[in-house]
XYZ file of N, CA and C in Angstrom:
750
model
N 0.853 -1.192 0.000
C 0.000 0.000 0.000
C 0.891 1.245 0.000
N 0.799 2.090 -1.022
C 1.625 3.283 -1.110
C 1.197 4.297 -0.060
N 2.124 5.206 0.287
C 1.812 6.219 1.295
C 0.726 7.166 0.816
N 0.717 7.454 -0.493
C -0.319 8.341 -1.044
C -1.696 7.702 -0.916
N -1.774 6.415 -1.275
C -3.051 5.700 -1.164
C -3.476 5.593 0.295
N -2.499 5.356 1.167
C -2.792 5.236 2.600
C -3.372 6.539 3.144
N -2.771 7.671 2.762
C -3.271 8.968 3.224
C -4.678 9.224 2.713
N -4.920 8.866 1.451
C -6.255 9.048 0.880
C -7.279 8.175 1.599
N -6.868 6.940 1.946
C -7.769 6.024 2.643
C -8.111 6.543 4.036
N -7.095 7.019 4.758
C -7.327 7.577 6.098
C -8.227 8.800 6.016
N -7.949 9.684 5.045
C -8.761 10.886 4.874
C -10.203 10.528 4.533
N -10.374 9.507 3.693
C -11.717 9.080 3.305
C -12.494 8.573 4.510
N -11.858 7.729 5.319
C -12.531 7.200 6.500
C -12.808 8.293 7.521
N -11.874 9.213 7.681
C -12.089 10.335 8.597
C -13.284 11.159 8.146
N -13.397 11.369 6.836
C -14.528 12.130 6.294
C -15.846 11.400 6.523
N -15.819 10.071 6.334
C -17.036 9.277 6.538
C -17.487 9.338 7.992
N -16.543 9.147 8.918
C -16.887 9.176 10.340
C -17.364 10.560 10.766
N -16.737 11.600 10.236
C -17.165 12.969 10.546
C -18.571 13.228 10.031
N -18.841 12.735 8.818
C -20.173 12.909 8.235
C -21.237 12.207 9.074
N -20.894 11.017 9.588
C -21.833 10.289 10.453
C -22.164 11.113 11.691
N -21.133 11.662 12.320
C -21.345 12.454 13.537
C -22.130 13.730 13.252
N -21.832 14.360 12.125
C -22.447 15.652 11.820
C -23.854 15.534 11.247
N -24.237 14.335 10.815
C -25.569 14.181 10.224
C -26.489 13.308 11.064
N -26.003 12.125 11.446
C -26.875 11.188 12.144
C -27.291 11.681 13.525
N -26.323 12.111 14.334
C -26.651 12.478 15.706
C -27.509 13.742 15.803
N -27.214 14.812 15.034
C -28.136 15.957 15.049
C -29.527 15.576 14.547
N -29.591 14.650 13.569
C -30.892 14.173 13.091
C -31.665 13.524 14.237
N -30.981 12.681 15.004
C -31.624 12.021 16.137
C -32.130 13.040 17.147
N -31.334 14.110 17.355
C -31.722 15.113 18.346
C -32.848 16.003 17.833
N -32.723 16.500 16.610
C -33.676 17.488 16.094
C -35.035 16.888 15.759
N -35.035 15.712 15.130
C -36.288 15.143 14.642
C -36.916 14.123 15.584
N -36.078 13.389 16.309
C -36.610 12.336 17.170
C -36.584 12.691 18.653
N -35.874 13.757 18.992
C -35.852 14.199 20.379
C -34.993 13.358 21.303
N -34.060 12.558 20.738
C -33.185 11.750 21.570
C -32.000 12.610 22.012
N -32.182 13.352 23.085
C -31.140 14.294 23.525
C -29.833 13.595 23.886
N -29.942 12.325 24.335
C -28.744 11.607 24.767
C -27.887 11.142 23.605
N -28.384 11.259 22.378
C -27.668 10.706 21.225
C -26.561 11.612 20.714
N -26.491 12.844 21.204
C -25.485 13.776 20.714
C -24.155 13.496 21.415
N -23.115 13.067 20.705
C -21.863 12.669 21.347
C -21.267 13.748 22.240
N -21.283 14.996 21.783
C -20.693 16.062 22.583
C -21.451 16.251 23.890
N -22.739 15.940 23.875
C -23.546 16.062 25.081
C -23.315 14.883 26.016
N -23.029 13.714 25.432
C -22.852 12.510 26.228
C -21.462 12.459 26.851
N -20.455 12.839 26.109
C -19.093 12.654 26.591
C -18.368 13.974 26.901
N -18.052 14.731 25.871
C -17.189 15.877 26.091
C -17.982 17.141 26.377
N -18.892 17.085 27.333
C -19.628 18.259 27.755
C -18.794 19.003 28.794
N -19.179 20.224 29.165
C -18.374 21.005 30.112
C -18.126 20.306 31.444
N -19.063 19.444 31.870
C -18.909 18.761 33.155
C -18.033 17.513 33.062
N -17.536 17.200 31.870
C -16.733 15.988 31.682
C -15.462 16.049 32.524
N -15.039 14.889 33.004
C -13.834 14.795 33.815
C -12.607 15.088 32.947
N -11.875 16.180 33.236
C -10.760 16.583 32.358
C -9.628 15.567 32.303
N -9.444 14.799 33.380
C -8.369 13.799 33.387
C -8.622 12.735 32.323
N -9.859 12.247 32.263
C -10.185 11.194 31.295
C -10.224 11.736 29.867
N -10.640 12.985 29.719
C -10.597 13.613 28.394
C -9.146 13.687 27.916
N -8.256 14.095 28.814
C -6.830 14.185 28.489
C -6.270 12.812 28.118
N -6.649 11.777 28.875
C -6.170 10.423 28.584
C -6.651 9.940 27.218
N -7.900 10.261 26.872
C -8.427 9.887 25.550
C -7.603 10.525 24.438
N -7.287 11.795 24.620
C -6.500 12.513 23.616
C -5.100 11.913 23.498
N -4.476 11.613 24.648
C -3.132 11.030 24.660
C -3.112 9.681 23.939
N -4.103 8.836 24.216
C -4.163 7.516 23.580
C -4.332 7.659 22.072
N -5.242 8.537 21.665
C -5.491 8.736 20.239
C -4.235 9.243 19.530
N -3.613 10.265 20.081
C -2.417 10.850 19.466
C -1.279 9.828 19.433
N -1.138 9.041 20.489
C -0.064 8.043 20.553
C -0.223 6.985 19.466
N -1.450 6.495 19.285
C -1.675 5.462 18.272
C -1.459 6.023 16.868
N -1.902 7.255 16.645
C -1.660 7.896 15.348
C -0.155 8.039 15.113
N 0.587 8.414 16.162
C 2.043 8.547 16.060
C 2.687 7.196 15.728
N 2.270 6.145 16.436
C 2.811 4.806 16.165
C 2.553 4.393 14.718
N 1.363 4.742 14.233
C 1.018 4.378 12.855
C 1.858 5.168 11.852
N 1.998 6.451 12.102
C 2.761 7.301 11.184
C 4.227 6.872 11.131
N 4.759 6.417 12.256
C 6.147 5.971 12.317
C 6.305 4.508 11.879
N 5.199 3.906 11.477
C 5.204 2.530 10.974
C 5.688 1.532 12.029
N 5.388 1.816 13.293
C 5.824 0.941 14.375
C 4.909 -0.269 14.552
N 3.690 -0.184 14.029
C 2.736 -1.276 14.211
C 2.900 -2.374 13.162
N 3.524 -2.040 12.048
C 3.682 -3.021 10.968
C 4.667 -4.120 11.321
N 5.627 -3.797 12.182
C 6.663 -4.775 12.521
C 6.204 -5.788 13.568
N 5.065 -5.540 14.193
C 4.570 -6.450 15.227
C 4.014 -7.726 14.597
N 4.178 -8.836 15.295
C 3.553 -10.079 14.847
C 2.042 -9.958 15.031
N 1.297 -10.873 14.433
C -0.164 -10.814 14.539
C -0.620 -10.871 15.989
N -0.023 -11.764 16.777
C -0.429 -11.899 18.180
C -0.108 -10.643 18.976
N 1.081 -10.062 18.754
C 1.447 -8.843 19.474
C 0.572 -7.668 19.052
N 0.242 -7.599 17.769
C -0.628 -6.516 17.309
C -2.019 -6.650 17.919
N -2.533 -7.870 18.011
C -3.852 -8.085 18.610
C -3.850 -7.711 20.087
N -2.780 -8.057 20.792
C -2.676 -7.681 22.207
C -2.625 -6.166 22.344
N -1.811 -5.521 21.508
C -1.721 -4.060 21.527
C -3.075 -3.429 21.228
N -3.764 -3.932 20.222
C -5.061 -3.377 19.829
C -6.102 -3.584 20.920
N -6.097 -4.779 21.521
C -7.047 -5.067 22.600
C -6.843 -4.118 23.777
N -5.594 -3.972 24.214
C -5.307 -3.094 25.351
C -5.625 -1.640 25.023
N -5.298 -1.214 23.800
C -5.593 0.164 23.387
C -7.093 0.416 23.391
N -7.849 -0.521 22.822
C -9.306 -0.372 22.770
C -9.898 -0.379 24.170
N -9.441 -1.313 25.009
C -9.972 -1.428 26.375
C -9.738 -0.136 27.157
N -8.503 0.356 27.135
C -8.173 1.559 27.908
C -8.871 2.784 27.331
N -8.867 2.915 25.998
C -9.489 4.088 25.376
C -10.986 4.125 25.642
N -11.669 3.006 25.472
C -13.121 2.984 25.658
C -13.510 3.180 27.119
N -12.693 2.645 28.042
C -12.941 2.874 29.470
C -12.773 4.353 29.799
N -11.705 4.959 29.286
C -11.461 6.386 29.542
C -12.549 7.248 28.919
N -12.973 6.885 27.711
C -14.018 7.652 27.042
C -15.313 7.600 27.837
N -15.682 6.413 28.300
C -16.895 6.290 29.112
C -16.747 7.038 30.433
N -15.541 7.018 30.999
C -15.307 7.617 32.313
C -15.304 9.137 32.293
N -15.286 9.742 31.112
C -15.408 11.204 31.066
C -16.756 11.642 31.618
N -17.718 10.719 31.648
C -19.044 11.025 32.183
C -19.124 10.604 33.649
N -18.782 11.513 34.552
C -18.908 11.332 36.008
C -17.947 10.304 36.604
N -16.853 10.030 35.927
C -15.834 9.171 36.508
C -15.992 7.698 36.208
N -14.952 6.929 36.557
C -14.857 5.516 36.186
C -15.992 4.674 36.755
N -16.160 4.674 38.073
C -17.105 3.736 38.686
C -18.530 3.992 38.222
N -18.915 5.257 38.168
C -20.281 5.572 37.736
C -20.493 5.163 36.279
N -19.556 5.536 35.425
C -19.734 5.307 33.983
C -19.786 3.825 33.637
N -18.973 3.016 34.310
C -18.879 1.598 33.972
C -20.013 0.786 34.592
N -20.417 1.135 35.802
C -21.425 0.320 36.491
C -22.849 0.826 36.315
N -23.021 2.128 36.159
C -24.378 2.689 36.097
C -25.235 2.080 34.988
N -24.702 1.870 33.774
C -25.545 1.295 32.718
C -26.105 -0.086 33.060
N -25.468 -0.776 34.004
C -25.933 -2.117 34.349
C -26.992 -2.106 35.448
N -27.125 -0.994 36.147
C -28.115 -0.937 37.225
C -29.179 0.114 36.955
N -29.247 0.592 35.712
C -30.266 1.593 35.356
C -31.610 0.888 35.185
N -32.061 0.271 36.257
C -33.344 -0.438 36.230
C -34.467 0.566 36.033
N -35.572 0.184 35.389
C -35.895 -1.164 34.900
C -35.487 -1.391 33.445
N -34.374 -0.783 33.007
C -34.011 -0.826 31.597
C -33.015 -1.921 31.239
N -32.127 -2.279 32.151
C -30.974 -3.097 31.777
C -31.074 -4.549 32.233
N -30.303 -5.406 31.555
C -30.349 -6.850 31.777
C -29.985 -7.250 33.206
N -29.107 -6.480 33.840
C -28.633 -6.854 35.174
C -29.784 -6.977 36.161
N -30.853 -6.219 35.916
C -32.015 -6.257 36.808
C -32.764 -7.581 36.731
N -32.496 -8.374 35.692
C -33.207 -9.648 35.516
C -32.554 -10.811 36.254
N -31.339 -10.613 36.769
C -30.614 -11.730 37.377
C -31.351 -12.381 38.546
N -32.027 -11.613 39.414
C -32.790 -12.288 40.482
C -33.821 -13.273 39.939
N -34.446 -12.937 38.822
C -35.437 -13.848 38.232
C -34.765 -15.088 37.645
N -33.581 -14.912 37.052
C -32.852 -16.068 36.513
C -32.481 -17.010 37.653
N -32.024 -16.443 38.785
C -31.683 -17.275 39.940
C -32.919 -17.988 40.480
N -34.034 -17.284 40.508
C -35.266 -17.840 41.078
C -35.786 -19.015 40.245
N -35.846 -18.839 38.943
C -36.401 -19.878 38.074
C -35.384 -20.954 37.702
N -34.100 -20.591 37.736
C -33.082 -21.495 37.214
C -32.902 -21.232 35.731
N -31.688 -21.436 35.233
C -31.379 -21.059 33.859
C -32.236 -21.817 32.849
N -32.392 -23.115 33.040
C -33.144 -23.930 32.082
C -34.595 -23.473 31.979
N -35.257 -23.278 33.126
C -36.660 -22.861 33.114
C -36.800 -21.426 32.615
N -35.829 -20.575 32.974
C -35.880 -19.177 32.545
C -35.837 -19.079 31.023
N -34.909 -19.796 30.403
C -34.794 -19.771 28.942
C -36.003 -20.444 28.300
N -36.451 -21.547 28.879
C -37.587 -22.268 28.317
C -38.879 -21.475 28.329
N -39.055 -20.635 29.353
C -40.279 -19.833 29.480
C -40.031 -18.352 29.196
N -38.956 -18.078 28.451
C -38.552 -16.683 28.241
C -39.651 -15.856 27.586
N -40.309 -16.410 26.585
C -41.360 -15.661 25.884
C -42.478 -15.257 26.835
N -42.782 -16.120 27.789
C -43.831 -15.820 28.770
C -43.367 -14.789 29.787
N -42.093 -14.864 30.160
C -41.549 -13.981 31.195
C -41.171 -12.598 30.675
N -41.078 -12.423 29.368
C -40.543 -11.183 28.797
C -41.212 -9.928 29.352
N -42.525 -9.966 29.540
C -43.252 -8.780 29.998
C -42.883 -8.386 31.426
N -42.298 -9.301 32.174
C -41.921 -9.014 33.561
C -40.448 -8.644 33.687
N -39.726 -8.640 32.567
C -38.287 -8.397 32.595
C -37.959 -6.939 32.285
N -36.673 -6.639 32.240
C -36.209 -5.276 31.963
C -36.594 -4.843 30.553
N -36.513 -3.550 30.297
C -36.959 -2.985 29.024
C -36.275 -3.637 27.827
N -34.959 -3.774 27.873
C -34.234 -4.341 26.743
C -34.567 -5.814 26.534
N -34.892 -6.513 27.604
C -35.258 -7.923 27.473
C -36.616 -8.100 26.802
N -37.398 -7.017 26.725
C -38.695 -7.094 26.040
C -38.526 -7.312 24.543
N -37.416 -6.850 24.007
C -37.238 -6.867 22.550
C -36.024 -7.672 22.099
N -35.310 -8.305 23.034
C -34.100 -9.051 22.694
C -34.225 -10.507 23.140
N -33.505 -11.402 22.487
C -33.430 -12.792 22.959
C -32.778 -12.839 24.345
N -32.792 -14.005 24.993
C -32.288 -14.081 26.379
C -30.769 -14.054 26.517
N -30.048 -13.818 25.420
C -28.589 -13.871 25.471
C -27.959 -12.963 26.506
N -28.450 -11.729 26.629
C -27.882 -10.789 27.593
C -28.025 -11.273 29.017
N -29.210 -11.731 29.376
C -29.448 -12.250 30.726
C -28.633 -13.510 30.990
N -28.577 -14.394 30.008
C -27.832 -15.647 30.161
C -26.341 -15.363 30.344
N -25.796 -14.436 29.558
C -24.374 -14.095 29.658
C -24.037 -13.580 31.055
N -24.814 -12.616 31.551
C -24.538 -12.042 32.869
C -24.714 -13.080 33.975
N -25.671 -13.970 33.798
C -25.878 -15.035 34.790
C -24.668 -15.970 34.826
N -24.147 -16.341 33.656
C -22.985 -17.226 33.594
C -21.741 -16.545 34.159
N -21.594 -15.251 33.890
C -20.477 -14.495 34.474
C -20.563 -14.544 35.992
N -21.756 -14.362 36.513
C -21.967 -14.399 37.962
C -21.671 -15.783 38.535
N -22.099 -16.831 37.821
C -21.869 -18.195 38.300
C -20.388 -18.560 38.294
N -19.665 -18.098 37.284
C -18.254 -18.462 37.135
C -17.351 -17.600 38.007
N -17.591 -16.288 38.011
C -16.681 -15.353 38.684
C -17.231 -14.806 40.000
N -18.474 -15.138 40.326
C -19.065 -14.636 41.560
C -19.827 -13.343 41.341
N -20.660 -13.012 42.329
C -21.468 -11.806 42.223
C -20.606 -10.562 42.414
N -20.985 -9.504 41.750
C -20.250 -8.247 41.858
C -20.524 -7.379 40.653
N -21.042 -6.194 40.891
C -21.434 -5.321 39.791
C -20.240 -4.895 38.952
N -19.179 -4.415 39.608
C -18.001 -3.957 38.874
C -17.343 -5.117 38.132
N -17.312 -6.283 38.760
C -16.732 -7.464 38.122
C -17.490 -7.814 36.840
N -18.810 -7.847 36.940
C -19.630 -8.165 35.761
C -19.451 -7.128 34.665
N -19.371 -5.860 35.059
C -19.224 -4.780 34.087
C -17.903 -4.888 33.338
N -16.816 -5.112 34.072
C -15.494 -5.174 33.441
C -15.353 -6.407 32.550
N -15.908 -7.535 32.970
C -15.854 -8.737 32.132
C -16.634 -8.507 30.844
N -17.746 -7.798 30.945
C -18.526 -7.458 29.754
C -17.706 -6.608 28.790
N -16.977 -5.636 29.329
C -16.131 -4.780 28.489
C -15.016 -5.606 27.847
N -14.406 -6.494 28.618
C -13.323 -7.334 28.094
C -13.808 -8.190 26.927
N -14.960 -8.832 27.098
C -15.511 -9.664 26.022
C -15.828 -8.805 24.800
N -16.356 -7.603 25.032
C -16.657 -6.695 23.920
C -15.399 -6.369 23.126
N -14.302 -6.078 23.841
C -13.058 -5.720 23.162
C -12.418 -6.921 22.460
N -12.711 -8.123 22.932
C -12.184 -9.325 22.273
C -12.779 -9.522 20.885
N -13.775 -8.713 20.533
C -14.326 -8.736 19.171
C -13.250 -8.435 18.142
N -12.168 -7.810 18.598
C -11.044 -7.511 17.708
C -10.507 -8.787 17.051
N -10.529 -9.905 17.760
C -9.942 -11.146 17.232
C -10.702 -11.674 16.017
N -12.012 -11.961 16.127
C -12.711 -12.429 14.917
C -12.771 -11.374 13.823
N -12.835 -10.091 14.224
C -12.851 -9.021 13.223
C -11.543 -9.003 12.441
N -10.427 -9.106 13.152
C -9.103 -9.089 12.524
C -8.964 -10.211 11.499
N -9.335 -11.428 11.893
C -9.149 -12.567 10.996
C -10.157 -12.580 9.855
N -11.304 -11.969 10.055
C -12.268 -11.851 8.958
C -11.768 -10.865 7.910
N -11.291 -9.707 8.363
C -10.767 -8.704 7.431
C -9.524 -9.227 6.717
N -8.734 -10.026 7.436
C -7.497 -10.575 6.881
C -7.751 -11.460 5.664
N -8.954 -11.981 5.534
C -9.298 -12.811 4.378
C -9.312 -12.007 3.083
N -9.484 -10.675 3.201
C -9.711 -9.856 2.012
C -8.661 -8.771 1.785
N -7.952 -8.354 2.831
C -7.020 -7.232 2.696
C -5.602 -7.653 3.057
N -4.647 -6.837 2.629
C -3.261 -7.122 2.977
C -2.984 -6.712 4.426
N -1.793 -7.031 4.893
C -1.432 -6.859 6.296
C -1.635 -5.430 6.791
N -1.139 -4.456 6.036
C -1.210 -3.073 6.496
C -2.646 -2.555 6.486
N -3.405 -2.930 5.477
C -4.799 -2.494 5.395
C -5.627 -3.091 6.530
N -5.339 -4.343 6.882
C -6.048 -4.996 7.993
C -5.795 -4.242 9.288
N -4.551 -3.892 9.518
C -4.204 -3.211 10.768
C -4.772 -1.796 10.810
N -4.821 -1.151 9.669
C -5.453 0.166 9.608
C -6.943 0.049 9.912
N -7.574 -0.995 9.395
C -9.002 -1.206 9.644
C -9.272 -1.411 11.130
N -8.396 -2.133 11.821
C -8.569 -2.365 13.260
C -8.416 -1.062 14.036
N -7.429 -0.254 13.660
C -7.238 1.038 14.325
C -8.460 1.925 14.114
N -8.984 1.941 12.907
C -10.189 2.725 12.617
C -11.365 2.206 13.446
N -11.467 0.894 13.578
C -12.542 0.282 14.372
C -12.514 0.778 15.814
N -11.321 0.868 16.387
C -11.190 1.303 17.781
C -11.785 2.688 17.986
N -11.593 3.572 16.990
C -12.036 4.958 17.139
C -13.359 5.256 16.429
N -14.005 4.238 15.883
C -15.321 4.447 15.273
C -16.310 4.885 16.348
N -17.112 5.928 16.110
C -17.994 6.478 17.155
C -18.872 5.452 17.858
N -19.565 4.605 17.107
C -20.478 3.643 17.736
C -19.730 2.671 18.644
N -18.521 2.269 18.234
C -17.717 1.356 19.052
C -17.215 2.079 20.293
N -16.690 3.277 20.102
C -16.140 4.035 21.218
C -17.171 4.394 22.268
N -18.365 4.752 21.821
C -19.396 5.208 22.750
C -20.019 4.046 23.516
N -20.243 2.908 22.848
C -21.069 1.859 23.446
C -20.324 0.634 23.962
N -19.080 0.395 23.532
C -18.409 -0.843 23.923
C -18.245 -0.995 25.428
N -18.082 0.120 26.132
C -17.822 0.047 27.568
C -19.065 0.262 28.421
N -20.203 0.510 27.798
C -21.366 0.878 28.615
C -22.628 0.076 28.308
N -22.543 -0.933 27.445
C -23.749 -1.715 27.170
C -23.376 -3.105 26.670
N -24.392 -3.942 26.496
C -24.181 -5.335 26.114
C -23.984 -5.525 24.617
N -24.146 -4.478 23.831
C -24.055 -4.622 22.376
C -22.704 -5.174 21.933
N -21.634 -4.782 22.648
C -20.310 -5.284 22.304
C -20.194 -6.786 22.499
N -20.858 -7.309 23.536
C -20.863 -8.755 23.777
C -21.577 -9.474 22.636
N -22.718 -8.925 22.223
C -23.440 -9.522 21.094
C -22.572 -9.514 19.836
N -21.839 -8.409 19.641
C -20.968 -8.293 18.475
C -19.897 -9.384 18.491
N -19.322 -9.647 19.664
C -18.275 -10.665 19.790
C -18.767 -12.020 19.291
N -19.931 -12.436 19.734
C -20.446 -13.752 19.348
C -20.942 -13.775 17.900
N -21.419 -12.645 17.400
C -21.964 -12.614 16.039
C -20.883 -12.551 14.967
N -19.677 -12.093 15.329
C -18.612 -11.996 14.335
C -18.058 -13.365 13.940
N -18.117 -14.324 14.830
C -17.568 -15.646 14.524
C -18.294 -16.338 13.371
N -19.635 -16.323 13.326
C -20.300 -16.925 12.157
C -19.886 -16.292 10.837
N -19.663 -14.958 10.839
C -19.211 -14.296 9.614
C -17.881 -14.889 9.159
N -16.968 -15.079 10.118
C -15.658 -15.630 9.761
C -15.790 -17.049 9.229
N -16.566 -17.891 9.900
C -16.676 -19.294 9.504
C -17.463 -19.477 8.209
N -18.261 -18.482 7.844
C -18.939 -18.520 6.547
C -18.002 -18.042 5.437
N -17.281 -16.948 5.713
C -16.437 -16.340 4.685
C -15.128 -17.092 4.467
N -14.591 -17.727 5.514
C -13.305 -18.424 5.383
C -13.344 -19.522 4.317
N -14.265 -20.484 4.404
C -14.278 -21.526 3.355
C -14.624 -20.982 1.981
N -15.457 -19.924 1.950
C -15.789 -19.305 0.661
C -14.538 -18.705 0.028
N -13.758 -17.995 0.840
C -12.553 -17.349 0.325
C -11.472 -18.365 -0.016
N -11.382 -19.427 0.778
C -10.342 -20.437 0.569
C -10.779 -21.550 -0.381
N -11.969 -21.392 -0.957
C -12.496 -22.384 -1.906
C -12.698 -23.750 -1.248
N -13.106 -23.718 0.015
C -13.380 -24.962 0.724
C -14.851 -25.336 0.570
N -15.208 -26.517 1.043
C -16.576 -27.004 0.902
C -17.329 -27.003 2.237
N -16.894 -26.144 3.160
C -17.491 -26.192 4.489
C -18.210 -24.902 4.851
N -18.714 -24.184 3.878
C -19.365 -22.902 4.129
C -20.536 -23.046 5.090
N -21.287 -24.135 5.000
C -22.472 -24.308 5.835
C -22.135 -24.444 7.312
N -20.882 -24.762 7.646
C -20.524 -24.908 9.054
C -20.624 -23.577 9.777
N -20.569 -22.460 9.033
C -20.724 -21.149 9.654
C -22.113 -20.965 10.217
């Protein structure tokens, strides 16, 4: 990939992401009245914690510097994935923490009852996992807001986290963020099927700073859903790309 093409690609993606922010979010605010959808209002408002804002800027500038100096190209795939995972984890935690600090930002979305999945855990314990899943359609009206419109995956995931690692709000929240950031692994190998090494790594860096990923990975269950949903894409596309006969296994 030539440097000229690389600059054009970065500029193109920057323009696309800027256009998304400048069109979609004001549209949500002006026409639909979703005041919380405006990124500047959610994160970098005047009341934002300046320490976390500073950390976000430092992380962003550092990664751009590493990329410009071509320091990421020399890393092996495993080292690059570790670097990307840690960068995404720290950046998304810091970005979320600009809103009233770390503990509030990370744990509050899980206890914002009656909206979030965490509020359903007492019912999962009461009925037992097998009965809860088996009667989920019947129980939906008694569950949290998001469980009204989603399959039981969110409740089941948090219940299993609790069973394996023990009860604890902060523990459950951080494990959720970790699993969300692990989406980098299936994403990396899926993109690798179609692009060269440098383009794949650029795509991962862009993914880390994509608005929807940055805003939601640390504060909701969507990142967990993304982690599990990316694997079928890889297992479908891999045999197709490699001319194998196992596409249906995806």
